[in-house]
Short mmCIF file of C-alpha atoms in Angstrom, two decimals:
data_model
loop_
_atom_site.label_atom_id
_atom_site.label_comp_id
_atom_site.label_asym_id
_atom_site.label_seq_id
_atom_site.Cartn_x
_atom_site.Cartn_y
_atom_site.Cartn_z
CA MET O 1 95.43 118.15 81.60
CA MET O 2 97.10 117.19 78.37
CA PRO O 3 96.27 113.77 76.91
CA GLY O 4 99.03 111.18 77.08
CA PRO O 5 99.56 107.44 77.02
CA VAL O 6 98.16 105.56 79.99
CA VAL O 7 99.67 102.19 78.98
CA ARG O 8 103.37 101.41 78.71
CA ARG O 9 103.86 98.56 76.25
CA ARG O 10 107.00 96.46 76.39
CA ARG O 11 105.76 93.65 74.20
CA SER O 12 109.16 93.26 72.49
CA LEU O 13 110.49 91.69 75.69
CA ARG O 14 109.97 87.99 74.97
CA LEU O 15 111.84 86.56 77.99
CA LYS O 16 113.47 83.74 76.03
CA GLY O 17 115.18 81.40 78.46
CA TYR O 18 113.64 83.12 81.46
CA ASP O 19 113.35 80.77 84.45
CA TYR O 20 109.78 81.26 85.62
CA GLY O 21 110.32 78.57 88.26
CA GLN O 22 112.32 81.09 90.31
CA ALA O 23 109.15 83.16 90.76
CA GLY O 24 110.84 86.26 89.42
CA ALA O 25 108.00 87.56 87.22
CA TYR O 26 105.07 89.21 88.96
CA PHE O 27 101.76 90.80 88.02
CA VAL O 28 101.25 93.65 90.51
CA THR O 29 98.25 95.83 91.42
CA ILE O 30 98.54 98.88 93.67
CA CYS O 31 95.45 100.90 94.65
CA THR O 32 95.04 104.38 96.08
CA GLN O 33 93.79 104.67 99.62
CA ASP O 34 89.97 104.55 99.73
CA ARG O 35 89.98 104.11 95.93
CA ILE O 36 90.09 107.89 95.44
CA CYS O 37 90.53 108.80 91.77
CA LEU O 38 93.63 110.96 91.87
CA LEU O 39 95.57 109.69 88.88
CA GLY O 40 93.28 110.22 85.90
CA GLU O 41 89.84 110.76 84.45
CA PRO O 42 88.03 108.15 82.37
CA ILE O 43 87.35 109.39 78.83
CA ASP O 44 85.43 107.01 76.56
CA ALA O 45 87.53 103.83 76.48
CA SER O 46 90.71 105.47 77.78
CA VAL O 47 92.00 107.46 80.74
CA ARG O 48 93.20 111.06 80.66
CA LEU O 49 96.02 111.18 83.19
CA THR O 50 96.45 113.96 85.69
CA ASP O 51 99.90 115.40 86.28
CA ALA O 52 100.02 113.01 89.24
CA GLY O 53 99.21 110.05 86.97
CA ARG O 54 102.03 111.01 84.62
CA MET O 55 104.37 111.30 87.58
CA VAL O 56 103.39 107.78 88.69
CA MET O 57 104.11 106.43 85.20
CA ALA O 58 107.52 108.12 85.15
CA MET O 59 108.38 106.66 88.56
CA TRP O 60 107.49 103.18 87.34
CA ASP O 61 109.65 103.64 84.25
CA GLY O 62 112.55 104.61 86.51
CA LEU O 63 112.51 101.44 88.62
CA PRO O 64 115.14 99.58 86.53
CA GLY O 65 117.57 102.45 87.06
CA ARG O 66 116.99 102.32 90.78
CA PHE O 67 117.24 98.55 91.19
CA PRO O 68 119.86 96.57 89.27
CA GLY O 69 118.39 93.36 87.95
CA VAL O 70 114.83 94.69 87.81
CA GLU O 71 112.91 95.12 84.56
CA VAL O 72 109.36 96.47 84.05
CA ASP O 73 107.03 95.29 81.34
CA VAL O 74 103.49 96.41 80.45
CA PHE O 75 102.06 99.00 82.85
CA VAL O 76 98.82 100.98 83.05
CA VAL O 77 97.74 103.92 85.17
CA MET O 78 94.01 103.89 85.98
CA PRO O 79 92.11 106.64 87.84
CA ASN O 80 92.71 105.01 91.23
CA HIS O 81 95.09 102.08 90.72
CA VAL O 82 97.95 100.76 88.64
CA HIS O 83 98.68 97.39 87.09
CA GLY O 84 102.15 96.30 86.03
CA ILE O 85 104.52 93.43 85.41
CA VAL O 86 107.82 93.35 87.33
CA LEU O 87 110.68 91.02 86.37
CA LEU O 88 113.34 90.20 88.91
CA ALA O 89 116.53 88.74 87.47
CA ASP O 90 117.56 87.28 90.85
CA THR O 91 115.21 87.18 93.81
CA GLY O 92 117.85 85.67 96.09
CA SER O 93 115.26 83.01 96.98
CA SER O 94 113.42 80.20 95.27
CA ASP O 95 110.46 80.78 97.56
CA PRO O 96 107.77 82.95 95.92
CA ALA O 97 106.33 83.92 99.31
CA ALA O 98 109.71 85.22 100.44
CA ALA O 99 110.35 87.12 97.24
CA ALA O 100 106.98 88.82 97.45
CA SER O 101 106.96 89.38 101.21
CA GLY O 102 104.27 91.87 102.26
CA ALA O 103 101.96 91.23 99.33
CA THR O 104 98.43 89.94 99.08
CA THR O 105 98.24 87.22 96.47
CA ARG O 106 95.48 86.57 93.99
CA VAL O 107 95.06 84.50 90.85
CA ALA O 108 95.75 86.17 87.51
CA PRO O 109 93.08 86.38 84.77
CA THR O 110 92.10 83.03 83.30
CA GLU O 111 90.77 84.92 80.31
CA VAL O 112 91.20 88.53 79.31
CA GLY O 113 88.95 90.58 81.57
CA LEU O 114 87.83 87.61 83.66
CA PRO O 115 90.09 87.51 86.70
CA VAL O 116 89.46 84.98 89.45
CA GLY O 117 90.90 84.32 92.87
CA ALA O 118 90.88 85.67 96.38
CA PRO O 119 93.27 87.42 98.81
CA LEU O 120 95.63 85.29 100.89
CA VAL O 121 96.05 87.93 103.57
CA GLY O 122 94.67 91.39 104.36
CA ALA O 123 91.18 92.79 103.83
CA GLN O 124 88.81 90.99 101.52
CA PHE O 125 89.14 92.12 97.94
CA ALA O 126 86.61 91.33 95.21
CA ALA O 127 88.11 88.61 93.07
CA ARG O 128 86.35 89.69 89.91
CA GLY O 129 87.91 93.13 90.16
CA LEU O 130 91.54 91.98 89.97
CA PRO O 131 93.31 92.95 87.83
CA VAL O 132 95.87 96.92 93.24
CA GLY O 133 111.47 108.23 100.35
CA ALA O 134 114.84 106.93 99.99
CA PRO O 135 116.10 103.88 98.08
CA LEU O 136 115.55 100.75 100.16
CA MET O 137 118.77 99.09 99.05
CA GLY O 138 122.16 100.27 97.88
CA ALA O 139 122.94 99.44 94.26
CA GLN O 140 125.89 97.18 95.04
CA PHE O 141 123.99 95.28 97.73
CA ALA O 142 120.97 94.86 95.46
CA ALA O 143 123.10 93.54 92.63
CA ARG O 144 124.82 91.04 94.90
CA MET O 145 121.85 89.80 96.94
CA GLY O 146 118.94 90.16 94.55
CA VAL O 147 115.93 92.44 95.04
CA ARG O 148 112.63 91.31 96.51
CA LEU O 149 109.32 92.43 95.06
CA GLY O 150 108.22 94.03 98.30
CA GLU O 151 111.28 96.28 98.27
CA VAL O 152 110.58 97.41 94.70
CA VAL O 153 106.92 98.14 95.43
CA GLY O 154 107.81 99.87 98.69
CA ALA O 155 110.27 102.15 96.93
CA PHE O 156 107.72 102.92 94.22
CA LYS O 157 105.04 103.79 96.75
CA SER O 158 107.44 105.87 98.86
CA ALA O 159 108.86 107.87 95.91
CA THR O 160 105.46 108.55 94.37
CA THR O 161 104.07 109.65 97.73
CA VAL O 162 106.93 112.12 98.22
CA GLU O 163 106.43 113.55 94.73
CA TYR O 164 102.68 113.71 95.16
CA ILE O 165 103.03 115.69 98.41
CA ARG O 166 105.33 118.06 96.58
CA GLY O 167 102.72 118.44 93.87
CA VAL O 168 100.07 119.26 96.49
CA LYS O 169 102.25 121.96 98.00
CA GLU O 170 103.69 123.45 94.83
CA ARG O 171 101.25 122.70 92.01
CA GLY O 172 97.84 122.50 93.59
CA TRP O 173 97.26 118.74 93.24
CA VAL O 174 94.28 117.31 95.07
CA ALA O 175 95.34 116.43 98.63
CA PHE O 176 94.88 112.90 99.98
CA ARG O 177 94.01 111.92 103.53
CA GLY O 178 96.33 109.71 105.53
CA ARG O 179 98.24 107.90 102.80
CA LEU O 180 98.37 107.92 99.02
CA TRP O 181 98.36 104.14 98.52
CA GLN O 182 96.67 101.29 100.32
CA ARG O 183 98.98 99.56 102.74
CA ASN O 184 98.79 96.23 100.92
CA TYR O 185 99.40 95.52 97.27
CA TYR O 186 98.34 92.53 95.18
CA GLU O 187 100.64 90.20 93.32
CA HIS O 188 100.51 87.05 91.21
CA VAL O 189 103.50 84.99 90.12
CA VAL O 190 103.72 84.70 86.31
CA ARG O 191 104.49 81.05 85.62
CA ASP O 192 105.00 80.87 81.86
CA GLU O 193 104.93 82.74 78.54
CA PRO O 194 101.21 82.14 77.84
CA ALA O 195 100.32 83.55 81.27
CA LEU O 196 102.55 86.56 80.58
CA ASP O 197 100.78 87.28 77.28
CA ARG O 198 97.35 86.83 78.88
CA ILE O 199 98.20 89.28 81.66
CA ARG O 200 99.68 91.76 79.16
CA HIS O 201 96.39 91.77 77.28
CA TYR O 202 94.45 92.22 80.52
CA ILE O 203 96.55 95.26 81.47
CA GLU O 204 96.30 96.83 78.02
CA ASP O 205 92.51 96.35 77.94
CA ASN O 206 91.95 97.73 81.44
CA PRO O 207 91.09 101.33 80.45
CA ALA O 208 88.29 100.10 78.15
CA ARG O 209 86.81 98.12 81.04
CA TRP O 210 86.69 100.91 83.59
CA ASP O 211 82.86 101.00 83.73
CA VAL O 212 82.78 97.40 85.06
CA ASP O 213 86.04 97.51 87.05
CA ASP O 214 85.55 96.63 90.73
CA GLU O 215 88.05 99.37 91.63
CA ASN O 216 85.65 101.90 90.07
CA PRO O 217 83.61 103.50 92.89
CA HIS O 218 80.84 104.14 90.33
CA LYS O 219 80.94 100.70 88.75
CA VAL O 220 78.09 99.90 86.39
CA THR O 221 76.14 96.87 87.62
CA ALA O 222 73.57 94.81 85.77
#
């Protein structure tokens, strides 16, 4: 494995004039099934990505090209999960629940590294550990109707799963059982610029906090 960046920084995107009230900015967490560490190896305060981890990062970077009106901001690949910020220019709905259909919600970090909150639906998920195919929509339809977060996440999970299976067959990647990603994902609506900056810092600092991350199956406890 060659070392490479685990965090994509898009801090130059300031979102001036962005209407947060339309619930179009989301903090997203997606976890591997059973929290298996397939995407990277923790090294000191960073993560050395596997080829699969680099593939996942490339797929995330490609989302804007797949979905008109979608932008991606800061993103990190951890050994068994990813955190990222997704910006939807037009959700087609003013209802956050509709735009994020299929997600489990949780509250974003109140301070860097101190997330709080609880799942709205799905299996219980430790609040302190927050921050987990084919195109789902044609380009013209997506541009006209607006894209929902669940469709973006679904496409990301589908495409990365297909590529991962190819890697298992052709490049000897570690096989997974059942599914690559957990069925649910976790999202939080970003309400304003201070919240955006706070979440950006949380994502960027995530590799350094792996030892105490609740997604870490070998988490260090006091």
